[in-house]
PDB file of C-alpha atoms in Angstrom:
ATOM      1  CA  GLN A 184      10.923 -15.776   2.287  1.00  0.00           C
ATOM      2  CA  LYS A 185       8.473 -12.890   1.425  1.00  0.00           C
ATOM      3  CA  GLU A 186       9.727 -11.054  -1.907  1.00  0.00           C
ATOM      4  CA  VAL A 187       9.984  -8.071   0.131  1.00  0.00           C
ATOM      5  CA  GLU A 188      12.025  -7.761   3.497  1.00  0.00           C
ATOM      6  CA  GLN A 189      11.733  -5.128   5.850  1.00  0.00           C
ATOM      7  CA  ASP A 190      13.621  -4.792   9.529  1.00  0.00           C
ATOM      8  CA  PRO A 191      10.320  -4.317  12.061  1.00  0.00           C
ATOM      9  CA  GLY A 192      12.430  -1.848  14.111  1.00  0.00           C
ATOM     10  CA  PRO A 193      11.291  -0.357  16.026  1.00  0.00           C
ATOM     11  CA  LEU A 194      13.857   2.819  15.218  1.00  0.00           C
ATOM     12  CA  SER A 195      14.404   5.552  17.477  1.00  0.00           C
ATOM     13  CA  VAL A 196      16.187   8.523  17.220  1.00  0.00           C
ATOM     14  CA  PRO A 197      16.793  12.345  18.135  1.00  0.00           C
ATOM     15  CA  GLU A 198      15.426  15.193  16.472  1.00  0.00           C
ATOM     16  CA  GLY A 199      17.716  16.207  13.563  1.00  0.00           C
ATOM     17  CA  ALA A 200      19.400  12.771  13.786  1.00  0.00           C
ATOM     18  CA  ILE A 201      19.861  11.520   9.675  1.00  0.00           C
ATOM     19  CA  VAL A 202      17.259   8.792   9.661  1.00  0.00           C
ATOM     20  CA  SER A 203      18.153   5.124   6.782  1.00  0.00           C
ATOM     21  CA  LEU A 204      15.725   3.063   6.671  1.00  0.00           C
ATOM     22  CA  ASN A 205      16.506   0.000   4.192  1.00  0.00           C
ATOM     23  CA  CYS A 206      14.609  -3.485   2.295  1.00  0.00           C
ATOM     24  CA  THR A 207      15.912  -5.994   0.784  1.00  0.00           C
ATOM     25  CA  TYR A 208      13.851  -8.181  -2.129  1.00  0.00           C
ATOM     26  CA  SER A 209      14.288 -11.373  -4.349  1.00  0.00           C
ATOM     27  CA  ASN A 210      11.695 -10.706  -7.351  1.00  0.00           C
ATOM     28  CA  SER A 211      14.545  -8.953  -9.904  1.00  0.00           C
ATOM     29  CA  ALA A 212      11.299  -8.154 -12.254  1.00  0.00           C
ATOM     30  CA  PHE A 213      10.461  -5.483  -9.641  1.00  0.00           C
ATOM     31  CA  GLN A 214      11.803  -1.767 -11.702  1.00  0.00           C
ATOM     32  CA  TYR A 215       9.315   0.109  -9.551  1.00  0.00           C
ATOM     33  CA  PHE A 216       9.894   1.665  -5.749  1.00  0.00           C
ATOM     34  CA  MET A 217       8.433   3.247  -3.435  1.00  0.00           C
ATOM     35  CA  TRP A 218       8.028   4.678   0.385  1.00  0.00           C
ATOM     36  CA  TYR A 219       4.890   5.317   2.035  1.00  0.00           C
ATOM     37  CA  ARG A 220       4.666   6.906   5.470  1.00  0.00           C
ATOM     38  CA  GLN A 221       1.295   5.211   7.289  1.00  0.00           C
ATOM     39  CA  TYR A 222       0.822   7.023  10.777  1.00  0.00           C
ATOM     40  CA  SER A 223      -1.065   5.408  13.409  1.00  0.00           C
ATOM     41  CA  ARG A 224      -4.845   4.048  12.011  1.00  0.00           C
ATOM     42  CA  LYS A 225      -4.537   6.010   8.646  1.00  0.00           C
ATOM     43  CA  GLY A 226      -3.533   4.916   5.427  1.00  0.00           C
ATOM     44  CA  PRO A 227      -0.497   5.035   3.997  1.00  0.00           C
ATOM     45  CA  GLU A 228       0.283   7.999   1.790  1.00  0.00           C
ATOM     46  CA  LEU A 229       3.000   7.741  -0.950  1.00  0.00           C
ATOM     47  CA  LEU A 230       6.308   9.842  -0.082  1.00  0.00           C
ATOM     48  CA  MET A 231       8.459   8.716  -2.616  1.00  0.00           C
ATOM     49  CA  TYR A 232       8.960   6.848  -5.785  1.00  0.00           C
ATOM     50  CA  THR A 233      11.924   5.573  -8.183  1.00  0.00           C
ATOM     51  CA  TYR A 234      11.779   3.401 -11.448  1.00  0.00           C
ATOM     52  CA  SER A 235      14.763   1.221 -12.444  1.00  0.00           C
ATOM     53  CA  SER A 236      17.903   2.099 -10.386  1.00  0.00           C
ATOM     54  CA  GLY A 237      19.385   5.758  -9.064  1.00  0.00           C
ATOM     55  CA  ASN A 238      18.530   8.097  -5.987  1.00  0.00           C
ATOM     56  CA  LYS A 239      15.837  10.490  -6.073  1.00  0.00           C
ATOM     57  CA  GLU A 240      15.293  13.684  -3.759  1.00  0.00           C
ATOM     58  CA  ASP A 241      12.701  15.478  -2.307  1.00  0.00           C
ATOM     59  CA  GLY A 242      13.784  18.256  -0.125  1.00  0.00           C
ATOM     60  CA  ARG A 243      14.528  15.793   3.206  1.00  0.00           C
ATOM     61  CA  PHE A 244      13.646  12.921   1.570  1.00  0.00           C
ATOM     62  CA  THR A 245      16.377  10.500  -0.547  1.00  0.00           C
ATOM     63  CA  ALA A 246      15.406   7.315  -1.766  1.00  0.00           C
ATOM     64  CA  GLN A 247      18.424   4.732  -3.516  1.00  0.00           C
ATOM     65  CA  VAL A 248      18.119   1.669  -5.163  1.00  0.00           C
ATOM     66  CA  ASP A 249      20.481  -0.424  -6.372  1.00  0.00           C
ATOM     67  CA  LYS A 250      19.173  -3.489  -8.235  1.00  0.00           C
ATOM     68  CA  SER A 251      22.297  -5.298  -8.557  1.00  0.00           C
ATOM     69  CA  SER A 252      22.300  -5.793  -4.962  1.00  0.00           C
ATOM     70  CA  LYS A 253      18.379  -5.971  -4.926  1.00  0.00           C
ATOM     71  CA  TYR A 254      18.572  -3.125  -2.469  1.00  0.00           C
ATOM     72  CA  ILE A 255      16.266   0.291  -1.916  1.00  0.00           C
ATOM     73  CA  SER A 256      17.010   2.901   0.858  1.00  0.00           C
ATOM     74  CA  LEU A 257      14.908   5.640   2.053  1.00  0.00           C
ATOM     75  CA  PHE A 258      17.292   8.486   4.632  1.00  0.00           C
ATOM     76  CA  ILE A 259      15.180  11.499   5.781  1.00  0.00           C
ATOM     77  CA  ARG A 260      17.722  14.495   6.751  1.00  0.00           C
ATOM     78  CA  ASP A 261      16.698  16.500  10.082  1.00  0.00           C
ATOM     79  CA  SER A 262      14.483  14.016  11.372  1.00  0.00           C
ATOM     80  CA  GLN A 263      11.929  16.096  12.868  1.00  0.00           C
ATOM     81  CA  PRO A 264       9.192  14.270  15.439  1.00  0.00           C
ATOM     82  CA  SER A 265       6.401  14.512  12.978  1.00  0.00           C
ATOM     83  CA  ASP A 266       8.434  12.132  11.032  1.00  0.00           C
ATOM     84  CA  SER A 267       7.424   9.441  14.158  1.00  0.00           C
ATOM     85  CA  ALA A 268       5.526   7.357  11.771  1.00  0.00           C
ATOM     86  CA  THR A 269       5.484   3.091  10.014  1.00  0.00           C
ATOM     87  CA  TYR A 270       7.880   3.997   6.541  1.00  0.00           C
ATOM     88  CA  LEU A 271       6.765   1.395   4.297  1.00  0.00           C
ATOM     89  CA  CYS A 272       8.167  -0.031   1.021  1.00  0.00           C
ATOM     90  CA  ALA A 273       6.298  -0.935  -1.764  1.00  0.00           C
ATOM     91  CA  MET A 274       7.423  -2.663  -5.382  1.00  0.00           C
ATOM     92  CA  SER A 275       6.014  -3.631  -8.578  1.00  0.00           C
ATOM     93  CA  ASP A 276       6.922  -5.162 -11.630  1.00  0.00           C
ATOM     94  CA  ASP A 277       7.392  -3.470 -15.296  1.00  0.00           C
ATOM     95  CA  ARG A 278       3.804  -4.039 -16.798  1.00  0.00           C
ATOM     96  CA  GLY A 279       4.735  -1.736 -19.366  1.00  0.00           C
ATOM     97  CA  SER A 280       3.218   1.365 -18.402  1.00  0.00           C
ATOM     98  CA  THR A 281       1.398   0.538 -14.873  1.00  0.00           C
ATOM     99  CA  LEU A 282       2.168   0.135 -11.823  1.00  0.00           C
ATOM    100  CA  GLY A 283      -0.437  -2.565 -10.484  1.00  0.00           C
ATOM    101  CA  ARG A 284      -0.159  -4.394  -7.837  1.00  0.00           C
ATOM    102  CA  LEU A 285       2.059  -3.127  -5.315  1.00  0.00           C
ATOM    103  CA  TYR A 286       4.764  -5.465  -2.584  1.00  0.00           C
ATOM    104  CA  PHE A 287       5.251  -4.265   0.342  1.00  0.00           C
ATOM    105  CA  GLY A 288       7.755  -4.723   2.687  1.00  0.00           C
ATOM    106  CA  ARG A 289       6.699  -4.899   6.563  1.00  0.00           C
ATOM    107  CA  GLY A 290       7.631  -1.221   7.409  1.00  0.00           C
ATOM    108  CA  THR A 291       9.546  -0.193   9.979  1.00  0.00           C
ATOM    109  CA  GLN A 292       8.324   2.151  13.292  1.00  0.00           C
ATOM    110  CA  LEU A 293      10.103   5.516  13.345  1.00  0.00           C
ATOM    111  CA  THR A 294       9.899   7.469  16.234  1.00  0.00           C
ATOM    112  CA  VAL A 295      11.318  10.737  16.632  1.00  0.00           C
ATOM    113  CA  TRP A 296      12.206  12.510  20.019  1.00  0.00           C
ATOM    114  CA  PRO A 297      12.692  16.315  20.853  1.00  0.00           C
TER     115      PRO A 297
ATOM    116  CA  ASP B 196     -12.616  16.299   0.661  1.00  0.00           C
ATOM    117  CA  THR B 197     -11.885  14.595  -3.172  1.00  0.00           C
ATOM    118  CA  GLY B 198      -9.482  11.600  -1.761  1.00  0.00           C
ATOM    119  CA  VAL B 199      -9.768   7.956  -1.443  1.00  0.00           C
ATOM    120  CA  SER B 200     -13.181   7.430   1.187  1.00  0.00           C
ATOM    121  CA  GLN B 201     -13.928   4.054   2.463  1.00  0.00           C
ATOM    122  CA  ASN B 202     -16.582   3.383   5.196  1.00  0.00           C
ATOM    123  CA  PRO B 203     -17.893   2.199   8.064  1.00  0.00           C
ATOM    124  CA  ARG B 204     -14.290   3.114   9.151  1.00  0.00           C
ATOM    125  CA  HIS B 205     -14.559   0.545  12.581  1.00  0.00           C
ATOM    126  CA  LYS B 206     -16.323  -2.877  12.205  1.00  0.00           C
ATOM    127  CA  ILE B 207     -17.250  -5.453  14.757  1.00  0.00           C
ATOM    128  CA  THR B 208     -18.630  -8.285  13.827  1.00  0.00           C
ATOM    129  CA  LYS B 209     -18.841 -11.782  15.643  1.00  0.00           C
ATOM    130  CA  ARG B 210     -17.516 -15.086  14.160  1.00  0.00           C
ATOM    131  CA  GLY B 211     -19.791 -16.275  11.477  1.00  0.00           C
ATOM    132  CA  GLN B 212     -20.897 -12.845  10.038  1.00  0.00           C
ATOM    133  CA  ASN B 213     -21.166 -11.708   6.929  1.00  0.00           C
ATOM    134  CA  VAL B 214     -19.735  -8.015   6.640  1.00  0.00           C
ATOM    135  CA  THR B 215     -19.471  -5.742   3.437  1.00  0.00           C
ATOM    136  CA  PHE B 216     -17.535  -2.299   2.571  1.00  0.00           C
ATOM    137  CA  ARG B 217     -17.032   0.153   0.578  1.00  0.00           C
ATOM    138  CA  CYS B 218     -15.173   2.327  -0.704  1.00  0.00           C
ATOM    139  CA  ASP B 219     -15.098   5.328  -3.254  1.00  0.00           C
ATOM    140  CA  PRO B 220     -11.786   6.452  -5.104  1.00  0.00           C
ATOM    141  CA  ILE B 221     -10.813   9.407  -6.412  1.00  0.00           C
ATOM    142  CA  SER B 222     -13.131  11.117  -9.108  1.00  0.00           C
ATOM    143  CA  GLU B 223     -12.459   9.948 -12.648  1.00  0.00           C
ATOM    144  CA  HIS B 224      -9.804   7.258 -11.208  1.00  0.00           C
ATOM    145  CA  ASN B 225     -10.056   3.976 -13.500  1.00  0.00           C
ATOM    146  CA  ARG B 226      -8.347   1.546 -11.228  1.00  0.00           C
ATOM    147  CA  LEU B 227      -8.993   0.045  -7.559  1.00  0.00           C
ATOM    148  CA  TYR B 228      -7.393  -1.800  -5.575  1.00  0.00           C
ATOM    149  CA  TRP B 229      -7.914  -3.754  -2.366  1.00  0.00           C
ATOM    150  CA  TYR B 230      -4.753  -4.469   0.304  1.00  0.00           C
ATOM    151  CA  ARG B 231      -5.409  -6.002   3.653  1.00  0.00           C
ATOM    152  CA  GLN B 232      -3.362  -5.429   6.580  1.00  0.00           C
ATOM    153  CA  THR B 233      -2.459  -7.711   9.735  1.00  0.00           C
ATOM    154  CA  LEU B 234      -0.664  -5.293  12.930  1.00  0.00           C
ATOM    155  CA  GLY B 235       3.040  -5.281  12.660  1.00  0.00           C
ATOM    156  CA  GLN B 236       2.772  -6.188   8.877  1.00  0.00           C
ATOM    157  CA  GLY B 237       2.527  -4.617   5.554  1.00  0.00           C
ATOM    158  CA  PRO B 238      -0.365  -4.366   3.534  1.00  0.00           C
ATOM    159  CA  GLU B 239      -1.162  -7.488   0.892  1.00  0.00           C
ATOM    160  CA  PHE B 240      -2.821  -6.956  -1.566  1.00  0.00           C
ATOM    161  CA  LEU B 241      -5.451  -8.954  -2.256  1.00  0.00           C
ATOM    162  CA  THR B 242      -7.547  -7.683  -5.386  1.00  0.00           C
ATOM    163  CA  TYR B 243      -7.729  -4.841  -8.401  1.00  0.00           C
ATOM    164  CA  PHE B 244     -10.657  -3.873 -10.479  1.00  0.00           C
ATOM    165  CA  GLN B 245      -9.789  -1.674 -14.460  1.00  0.00           C
ATOM    166  CA  ASN B 246     -13.282   0.336 -14.343  1.00  0.00           C
ATOM    167  CA  GLU B 247     -15.769  -2.322 -13.895  1.00  0.00           C
ATOM    168  CA  ALA B 248     -13.823  -5.478 -14.637  1.00  0.00           C
ATOM    169  CA  GLN B 249     -11.675  -7.349 -12.410  1.00  0.00           C
ATOM    170  CA  LEU B 250      -8.439  -8.190 -13.100  1.00  0.00           C
ATOM    171  CA  GLU B 251      -6.461  -9.866 -10.901  1.00  0.00           C
ATOM    172  CA  LYS B 252      -6.665 -11.796  -7.055  1.00  0.00           C
ATOM    173  CA  SER B 253      -4.730 -12.781  -5.308  1.00  0.00           C
ATOM    174  CA  ARG B 254      -4.942 -16.400  -3.764  1.00  0.00           C
ATOM    175  CA  LEU B 255      -5.294 -14.293  -0.254  1.00  0.00           C
ATOM    176  CA  LEU B 256      -8.821 -13.835  -1.433  1.00  0.00           C
ATOM    177  CA  SER B 257     -10.789 -17.441  -0.305  1.00  0.00           C
ATOM    178  CA  ASP B 258     -14.466 -17.899  -1.502  1.00  0.00           C
ATOM    179  CA  ARG B 259     -15.642 -16.491   1.072  1.00  0.00           C
ATOM    180  CA  PHE B 260     -14.790 -12.380  -0.089  1.00  0.00           C
ATOM    181  CA  SER B 261     -16.012 -11.242  -3.583  1.00  0.00           C
ATOM    182  CA  ALA B 262     -15.536  -7.490  -4.403  1.00  0.00           C
ATOM    183  CA  GLU B 263     -17.398  -5.709  -6.820  1.00  0.00           C
ATOM    184  CA  ARG B 264     -17.216  -2.265  -8.717  1.00  0.00           C
ATOM    185  CA  PRO B 265     -20.671  -2.056 -10.749  1.00  0.00           C
ATOM    186  CA  LYS B 266     -20.863   1.300 -12.632  1.00  0.00           C
ATOM    187  CA  GLY B 267     -16.827   1.630 -12.342  1.00  0.00           C
ATOM    188  CA  SER B 268     -16.506   4.097  -9.457  1.00  0.00           C
ATOM    189  CA  PHE B 269     -17.212   2.733  -5.587  1.00  0.00           C
ATOM    190  CA  SER B 270     -16.144  -0.493  -5.054  1.00  0.00           C
ATOM    191  CA  THR B 271     -17.879  -3.288  -2.654  1.00  0.00           C
ATOM    192  CA  LEU B 272     -15.763  -5.586  -0.152  1.00  0.00           C
ATOM    193  CA  GLU B 273     -18.019  -8.522   0.944  1.00  0.00           C
ATOM    194  CA  ILE B 274     -16.751 -11.631   3.697  1.00  0.00           C
ATOM    195  CA  GLN B 275     -19.092 -13.951   4.482  1.00  0.00           C
ATOM    196  CA  ARG B 276     -18.969 -16.469   6.943  1.00  0.00           C
ATOM    197  CA  THR B 277     -16.191 -14.171   8.781  1.00  0.00           C
ATOM    198  CA  GLU B 278     -13.496 -15.967  10.911  1.00  0.00           C
ATOM    199  CA  GLN B 279     -11.151 -14.393  13.700  1.00  0.00           C
ATOM    200  CA  GLY B 280      -8.674 -14.797  10.885  1.00  0.00           C
ATOM    201  CA  ASP B 281     -10.464 -12.351   9.085  1.00  0.00           C
ATOM    202  CA  SER B 282      -9.600  -9.349  11.817  1.00  0.00           C
ATOM    203  CA  ALA B 283      -7.566  -6.929  10.091  1.00  0.00           C
ATOM    204  CA  MET B 284      -7.645  -3.107   8.931  1.00  0.00           C
ATOM    205  CA  TYR B 285      -8.784  -2.868   4.434  1.00  0.00           C
ATOM    206  CA  LEU B 286      -7.508  -0.684   2.546  1.00  0.00           C
ATOM    207  CA  CYS B 287      -8.573   0.116  -0.630  1.00  0.00           C
ATOM    208  CA  ALA B 288      -6.883   2.309  -3.349  1.00  0.00           C
ATOM    209  CA  SER B 289      -7.704   3.692  -6.391  1.00  0.00           C
ATOM    210  CA  SER B 290      -5.102   5.418  -9.345  1.00  0.00           C
ATOM    211  CA  LEU B 291      -5.893   6.881 -13.046  1.00  0.00           C
ATOM    212  CA  ARG B 292      -3.868   4.436 -15.892  1.00  0.00           C
ATOM    213  CA  PRO B 293      -1.434   6.339 -17.251  1.00  0.00           C
ATOM    214  CA  ARG B 294      -2.378   6.503 -20.695  1.00  0.00           C
ATOM    215  CA  GLY B 295       0.756   5.515 -22.486  1.00  0.00           C
ATOM    216  CA  ARG B 296       4.258   7.758 -22.067  1.00  0.00           C
ATOM    217  CA  GLY B 297       4.743  11.010 -20.931  1.00  0.00           C
ATOM    218  CA  GLY B 298       6.203  14.560 -22.457  1.00  0.00           C
ATOM    219  CA  THR B 299       9.706  13.575 -21.846  1.00  0.00           C
ATOM    220  CA  GLY B 300       8.946   9.683 -23.451  1.00  0.00           C
ATOM    221  CA  MET B 301       9.377   8.000 -20.047  1.00  0.00           C
ATOM    222  CA  ILE B 302       7.215   5.714 -18.386  1.00  0.00           C
ATOM    223  CA  VAL B 303       4.856   7.575 -16.588  1.00  0.00           C
ATOM    224  CA  ALA B 304       4.242   5.339 -12.933  1.00  0.00           C
ATOM    225  CA  GLU B 305       0.373   5.633 -11.549  1.00  0.00           C
ATOM    226  CA  THR B 306       0.371   6.663  -7.742  1.00  0.00           C
ATOM    227  CA  GLN B 307      -1.392   4.612  -5.643  1.00  0.00           C
ATOM    228  CA  TYR B 308      -3.703   6.922  -3.799  1.00  0.00           C
ATOM    229  CA  PHE B 309      -4.963   5.273  -0.616  1.00  0.00           C
ATOM    230  CA  GLY B 310      -7.626   5.766   1.573  1.00  0.00           C
ATOM    231  CA  PRO B 311      -8.346   5.682   5.519  1.00  0.00           C
ATOM    232  CA  GLY B 312      -8.581   1.664   5.894  1.00  0.00           C
ATOM    233  CA  THR B 313     -12.188   0.346   7.118  1.00  0.00           C
ATOM    234  CA  ARG B 314     -10.573  -1.557  11.003  1.00  0.00           C
ATOM    235  CA  LEU B 315     -12.184  -5.239  11.610  1.00  0.00           C
ATOM    236  CA  LEU B 316     -12.796  -7.120  14.383  1.00  0.00           C
ATOM    237  CA  VAL B 317     -14.574 -10.464  14.414  1.00  0.00           C
ATOM    238  CA  LEU B 318     -14.663 -11.860  17.635  1.00  0.00           C
TER     239      LEU B 318
END
């Protein structure tokens, strides 16, 4: 069993829909949780990060962490065709003030059609 | 462009050949990471450096793989005697290790910035 599980999709939604992306994990030591967006043939770019449990909002994006369930989510409101990409969850254990290595999910491929 | 750069962007080689990739991190970033990503999978950690010291290596990094960061700036990843299973995207990321806590006392997490990757195909 991988430490981070993520449904690869593909997920296809119409423009304006609310998108929900999720990951589960098994390592209770994970404290830092991130979402990266990766366009085809590009490197991942960081969208959101949260420390420990809770919610964080940034524009149309909301990240949620439920450590008791070992479950994290990313919500995209008013989705746009430009949001079409692969979304990767990533997490890291607590090493003081540093992140160290990241453990990634396999990514969910999202397509938003006009 | 002040982001992470990687060269070459694409490499096609024959099985058994050696290949070397280069990563130039964001200026003044003291941490540098190498990851490998195969089709339909997320990136997998290979190794990382803090300045010139290689601090951690994954089990994925067989003895055919070697990475260096001689002056704490750019890094190279060499694969010797390539195999078809080495075909993947090799990603480099850099970050700045924060010094202590932020002004609010919260732990300041570092952010890893990724380069565009080097896509390797071993025939």
